[in-house]
Each structure stands twice: as structure tokens, then as C-alpha cells.
Amino acid sequence: GAVVSQHPSWVICKSGTSVKIECRSLDFQATTMFWYRQFPKQSLMLMATSNEGSKATYEQGVEKDKFLINHASLTLSTLTVTSAHPEDSSFYICSAREHRLKEAYEQYFGPGTRLTVT
Amino acid sequence: LAKTTQPISMDSYEGQEVNITCSHNNIATNDYITWYQQFPSQGPRFIIQGYKTKVTNEVASLFIPADRKSSTLSLPRVSLSDTAVYYCLVRGYNKLIFGAGTRLAVHP
């Protein structure tokens, strides 16, 4: 199957700093990418949907000015957590949708990035 | 988006067949049923997807009755490494919304 990578796999940062997480589709073009957040023992929560070349669509309750998403190309999307605080510590997972027939797409997930804010 | 309901947890033993049922009463005509597996600190991994009747691949089978209001993921002869959370999702050409999932524990 198609591969989605994330970088870094884990990061520790100090409160008040910003952190950028990259999501890449390695062997396919992804017109749409998704960002999820997952807290311990909980399910994945969708944060936003990004389409290449356009602004991201954020889910209700997700601060767009705090979680900046850039989908600059068909293989790269970035999530920047600005002015991070300890409550932003979480597991961030991206996924990419392969550009195929509308009714038969596949969505692939990255390995996740563990963010710890101290 | 169709909501899904599945058991919170299940226990099994090595070598047994495990069936996890998911209900999705308001599934739409164009929706597909997809199952993912997730291990701790990893991204979800696609297991199987279907629209109706039965789908089988090298790791699982998916049974979907004619009314499509439920589906059953069947894992043949589970091993300890199948201990994970299993998510049932219903989706059209839209975003994937995860439910609570089923936490499967396989015991020796």
C-alpha cells in the first residue's frame, strides 16, 4: 500500500515555542490531507482537512490560529502548533487521500508524531 | 456522517476466531464500510473495506448483510500480536470520523 511519513516522530518543546510537523505522501499524490489528534486511551479526533493549494477547513473547536496548516504541494502538508502549551501535548497523526476515482479512494495514515510540551 | 456503534472491548485467546460487529443504522447509499487497526503510539492501519456481501483479504473477512445496517469484521485464528484497537468507519467521499473503537485483548 501507499506510504505516508511524518517528521519528526517525537518532539519535546518548551511552553511558548512553536513546533512544525511534516506529513508526506511518499509514492502517491494526495489532493487531500487530514490532521488528527489523539490523547491517551482515546480515539482519533479530526482537527482539520487540507486541500492542496487552498486553506484548511478546521473542525469545530479547533483554533485555526493556533494550529496552522499548510498544504503546499500534492505530497506535503505541515501542521505548526504555535505557542505550544502543556495541554497541547498529544499524538498527532496525519493521513492522506490518494487521488483516484471519487467513489473508490483510499486513505492512508502516517505513523504519528508524539508532541510533549514542558 | 453515519455514526457507528461497536463494543468497547473484547477478550479472546490465541488461535480463536474473533468477530467484531459494528452497527451503522443510518448508512447512506454511497457509503463504504472500512475497518482500521491501531497499535499504541502508531497510526491506524487499513484492514479491509467493503460495500456489501462479503469481502476477504489475507488478514480478515468483512461480512455485510443486505440492509447494510451492520457489519462484522472476522479475524481468523488470532495471535497475541492482534491485540489492538479496531475501528469501524462508514464513509462516503468525505472525511473519516473515528468512533471509540473496540479494544481487543488476545490472551495466551
Short mmCIF file of C-alpha atoms in Angstrom, two decimals:
data_model
loop_
_atom_site.label_atom_id
_atom_site.label_comp_id
_atom_site.label_asym_id
_atom_site.label_seq_id
_atom_site.Cartn_x
_atom_site.Cartn_y
_atom_site.Cartn_z
CA GLY A 1 0.00 0.00 0.00
CA ALA A 2 0.85 3.64 -0.20
CA VAL A 3 3.14 5.15 2.42
CA VAL A 4 2.67 8.28 4.46
CA SER A 5 5.54 9.55 6.56
CA GLN A 6 5.68 12.06 9.38
CA HIS A 7 8.58 14.02 10.74
CA PRO A 8 9.56 14.19 13.48
CA SER A 9 8.30 11.02 15.12
CA TRP A 10 8.56 12.68 18.50
CA VAL A 11 9.40 16.14 19.75
CA ILE A 12 9.78 17.83 23.10
CA CYS A 13 9.48 21.59 23.26
CA LYS A 14 9.20 24.29 25.86
CA SER A 15 5.97 26.08 26.59
CA GLY A 16 5.51 29.12 24.37
CA THR A 17 7.52 27.85 21.43
CA SER A 18 6.21 26.67 18.07
CA VAL A 19 6.60 23.24 16.58
CA LYS A 20 6.21 22.15 12.95
CA ILE A 21 5.20 18.65 11.97
CA GLU A 22 5.56 17.45 8.38
CA CYS A 23 3.39 14.90 6.62
CA ARG A 24 4.46 13.44 3.29
CA SER A 25 2.87 11.02 0.87
CA LEU A 26 5.87 9.11 -0.44
CA ASP A 27 4.61 7.30 -3.51
CA PHE A 28 1.36 8.91 -4.46
CA GLN A 29 -0.22 12.29 -4.89
CA ALA A 30 -2.59 13.41 -2.19
CA THR A 31 -5.01 16.17 -3.06
CA THR A 32 -6.44 16.00 0.43
CA MET A 33 -4.71 15.52 3.75
CA PHE A 34 -6.17 15.28 7.22
CA TRP A 35 -4.77 16.03 10.66
CA TYR A 36 -5.91 14.16 13.74
CA ARG A 37 -5.05 14.43 17.41
CA GLN A 38 -5.20 11.56 19.85
CA PHE A 39 -4.97 11.70 23.63
CA PRO A 40 -4.05 8.61 25.69
CA LYS A 41 -6.70 5.89 25.68
CA GLN A 42 -8.93 7.95 23.41
CA SER A 43 -9.93 7.78 19.78
CA LEU A 44 -8.60 9.92 16.99
CA MET A 45 -10.14 13.37 16.77
CA LEU A 46 -10.17 15.08 13.41
CA MET A 47 -8.67 18.56 13.61
CA ALA A 48 -8.71 19.78 10.04
CA THR A 49 -8.88 18.89 6.38
CA SER A 50 -6.48 20.46 3.92
CA ASN A 51 -6.63 20.52 0.17
CA GLU A 52 -3.58 21.28 -1.92
CA GLY A 53 -3.33 24.94 -2.72
CA SER A 54 -6.25 26.09 -0.60
CA LYS A 55 -6.94 26.98 3.01
CA ALA A 56 -7.58 24.23 5.50
CA THR A 57 -11.03 23.53 6.88
CA TYR A 58 -10.99 23.23 10.66
CA GLU A 59 -13.35 21.19 12.78
CA GLN A 60 -15.46 22.94 15.35
CA GLY A 61 -13.50 23.83 18.45
CA VAL A 62 -10.07 23.70 16.80
CA GLU A 63 -8.27 27.05 16.83
CA LYS A 64 -7.03 27.79 13.34
CA ASP A 65 -4.61 30.46 14.56
CA LYS A 66 -3.01 28.02 16.93
CA PHE A 67 -2.81 25.04 14.59
CA LEU A 68 -1.51 26.36 11.28
CA ILE A 69 -1.85 24.01 8.35
CA ASN A 70 -0.10 24.41 5.02
CA HIS A 71 -0.69 22.04 2.12
CA ALA A 72 1.78 23.48 -0.34
CA SER A 73 2.12 20.52 -2.69
CA LEU A 74 0.46 17.23 -3.58
CA THR A 75 2.91 15.36 -1.35
CA LEU A 76 3.45 17.63 1.64
CA SER A 77 1.32 19.10 4.38
CA THR A 78 2.60 20.75 7.55
CA LEU A 79 1.00 21.37 10.92
CA THR A 80 2.50 24.09 13.08
CA VAL A 81 1.50 24.23 16.71
CA THR A 82 2.06 27.85 17.68
CA SER A 83 2.79 29.00 21.23
CA ALA A 84 2.53 25.46 22.48
CA HIS A 85 1.33 24.74 25.99
CA PRO A 86 1.37 21.53 28.05
CA GLU A 87 -2.25 20.83 27.17
CA ASP A 88 -1.20 20.59 23.51
CA SER A 89 0.86 17.52 24.37
CA SER A 90 -0.67 14.75 22.31
CA PHE A 91 -0.17 12.29 19.50
CA TYR A 92 -0.68 13.99 16.15
CA ILE A 93 -1.49 11.81 13.15
CA CYS A 94 -1.86 12.85 9.54
CA SER A 95 -3.49 10.96 6.73
CA ALA A 96 -3.53 11.39 3.00
CA ARG A 97 -6.15 10.54 0.48
CA GLU A 98 -4.94 9.08 -2.77
CA HIS A 99 -6.15 10.90 -5.82
CA ARG A 100 -8.27 8.27 -7.54
CA LEU A 101 -11.79 7.69 -8.63
CA LYS A 102 -14.14 9.60 -6.40
CA GLU A 103 -16.03 6.57 -5.15
CA ALA A 104 -13.02 4.35 -4.64
CA TYR A 105 -10.36 6.33 -2.84
CA GLU A 106 -8.08 5.06 -0.17
CA GLN A 107 -6.94 6.98 2.88
CA TYR A 108 -3.57 6.19 4.39
CA PHE A 109 -2.27 7.19 7.79
CA GLY A 110 1.12 8.33 8.92
CA PRO A 111 2.91 6.81 11.92
CA GLY A 112 2.12 9.77 14.15
CA THR A 113 4.15 12.40 15.99
CA ARG A 114 4.34 12.47 19.77
CA LEU A 115 4.46 16.07 21.00
CA THR A 116 5.41 16.79 24.59
CA VAL A 117 5.32 20.38 25.80
CA THR A 118 7.17 21.05 29.03
CA LEU B 1 -21.93 11.24 8.60
CA ALA B 2 -23.19 7.85 9.70
CA LYS B 3 -22.48 7.07 13.33
CA THR B 4 -21.08 3.66 14.24
CA THR B 5 -21.52 1.62 17.39
CA GLN B 6 -19.21 -1.20 18.36
CA PRO B 7 -18.31 -2.96 21.61
CA ILE B 8 -15.85 -1.09 23.78
CA SER B 9 -13.72 -4.13 24.45
CA MET B 10 -13.38 -7.83 23.72
CA ASP B 11 -11.21 -10.63 25.00
CA SER B 12 -10.05 -13.70 23.15
CA TYR B 13 -7.41 -16.39 23.23
CA GLU B 14 -4.74 -17.30 20.77
CA GLY B 15 -5.97 -19.42 17.89
CA GLN B 16 -9.61 -18.42 18.23
CA GLU B 17 -11.69 -16.64 15.62
CA VAL B 18 -12.78 -13.18 16.66
CA ASN B 19 -15.84 -11.43 15.28
CA ILE B 20 -16.38 -7.75 15.97
CA THR B 21 -19.76 -6.38 14.98
CA CYS B 22 -20.43 -2.77 14.18
CA SER B 23 -23.83 -1.16 13.73
CA HIS B 24 -24.38 1.76 11.37
CA ASN B 25 -28.12 2.20 11.10
CA ASN B 26 -28.10 5.41 9.07
CA ILE B 27 -25.56 4.40 6.47
CA ALA B 28 -26.04 6.20 3.17
CA THR B 29 -26.30 4.60 -0.26
CA ASN B 30 -22.83 5.75 -1.31
CA ASP B 31 -21.07 4.91 1.95
CA TYR B 32 -18.39 2.27 2.25
CA ILE B 33 -17.57 0.37 5.44
CA THR B 34 -13.93 0.45 6.43
CA TRP B 35 -12.03 -1.12 9.31
CA TYR B 36 -8.73 0.07 10.74
CA GLN B 37 -6.38 -1.42 13.32
CA GLN B 38 -4.30 0.69 15.67
CA PHE B 39 -1.45 -0.30 17.95
CA PRO B 40 -0.31 2.03 20.76
CA SER B 41 1.67 5.03 19.54
CA GLN B 42 1.13 4.16 15.88
CA GLY B 43 -1.11 5.46 13.16
CA PRO B 44 -4.17 3.43 12.15
CA ARG B 45 -3.58 0.67 9.63
CA PHE B 46 -6.16 -0.19 6.98
CA ILE B 47 -7.53 -3.71 7.37
CA ILE B 48 -10.43 -4.14 5.00
CA GLN B 49 -13.18 -2.27 3.22
CA GLY B 50 -16.46 -3.31 1.65
CA TYR B 51 -19.76 -2.12 0.29
CA LYS B 52 -21.97 -5.20 0.52
CA THR B 53 -21.97 -9.01 0.99
CA LYS B 54 -18.56 -10.44 1.85
CA VAL B 55 -15.03 -9.26 1.34
CA THR B 56 -11.96 -11.28 2.21
CA ASN B 57 -8.28 -10.49 2.14
CA GLU B 58 -5.17 -12.06 3.59
CA VAL B 59 -5.82 -10.84 7.12
CA ALA B 60 -9.59 -10.61 7.63
CA SER B 61 -13.08 -11.03 6.29
CA LEU B 62 -15.85 -8.49 6.31
CA PHE B 63 -19.48 -9.57 6.31
CA ILE B 64 -22.16 -7.07 5.37
CA PRO B 65 -25.84 -8.06 5.36
CA ALA B 66 -28.21 -6.95 2.65
CA ASP B 67 -29.58 -3.98 4.61
CA ARG B 68 -26.00 -2.77 5.30
CA LYS B 69 -27.01 -1.51 8.74
CA SER B 70 -24.28 -3.55 10.37
CA SER B 71 -21.04 -5.27 9.51
CA THR B 72 -18.84 -7.89 11.12
CA LEU B 73 -15.08 -7.99 11.00
CA SER B 74 -13.80 -11.55 11.32
CA LEU B 75 -10.21 -12.26 12.34
CA PRO B 76 -9.31 -15.94 11.89
CA ARG B 77 -7.06 -17.58 14.47
CA VAL B 78 -5.89 -14.50 16.33
CA SER B 79 -2.46 -14.26 17.88
CA LEU B 80 -1.05 -12.09 20.65
CA SER B 81 0.06 -9.57 18.04
CA ASP B 82 -3.56 -8.91 17.11
CA THR B 83 -4.07 -7.14 20.44
CA ALA B 84 -5.03 -3.66 19.31
CA VAL B 85 -7.90 -1.23 18.91
CA TYR B 86 -10.17 -1.86 15.93
CA TYR B 87 -12.17 0.96 14.41
CA CYS B 88 -15.23 0.60 12.21
CA LEU B 89 -15.89 3.61 9.98
CA VAL B 90 -18.54 4.47 7.46
CA ARG B 91 -17.58 6.98 4.86
CA GLY B 92 -18.53 8.49 1.55
CA TYR B 93 -16.22 10.81 -0.35
CA ASN B 94 -15.57 12.80 2.78
CA LYS B 95 -13.58 12.93 5.97
CA LEU B 96 -13.16 9.91 8.19
CA ILE B 97 -14.61 10.31 11.67
CA PHE B 98 -13.43 7.77 14.20
CA GLY B 99 -15.67 6.31 16.87
CA ALA B 100 -14.50 4.86 20.13
CA GLY B 101 -13.27 1.60 18.62
CA THR B 102 -13.08 -1.89 20.10
CA ARG B 103 -10.13 -2.74 22.28
CA LEU B 104 -9.28 -6.37 21.56
CA ALA B 105 -7.10 -8.23 24.02
CA VAL B 106 -5.74 -11.60 22.96
CA HIS B 107 -4.55 -13.83 25.79
CA PRO B 108 -2.14 -16.78 25.70
#
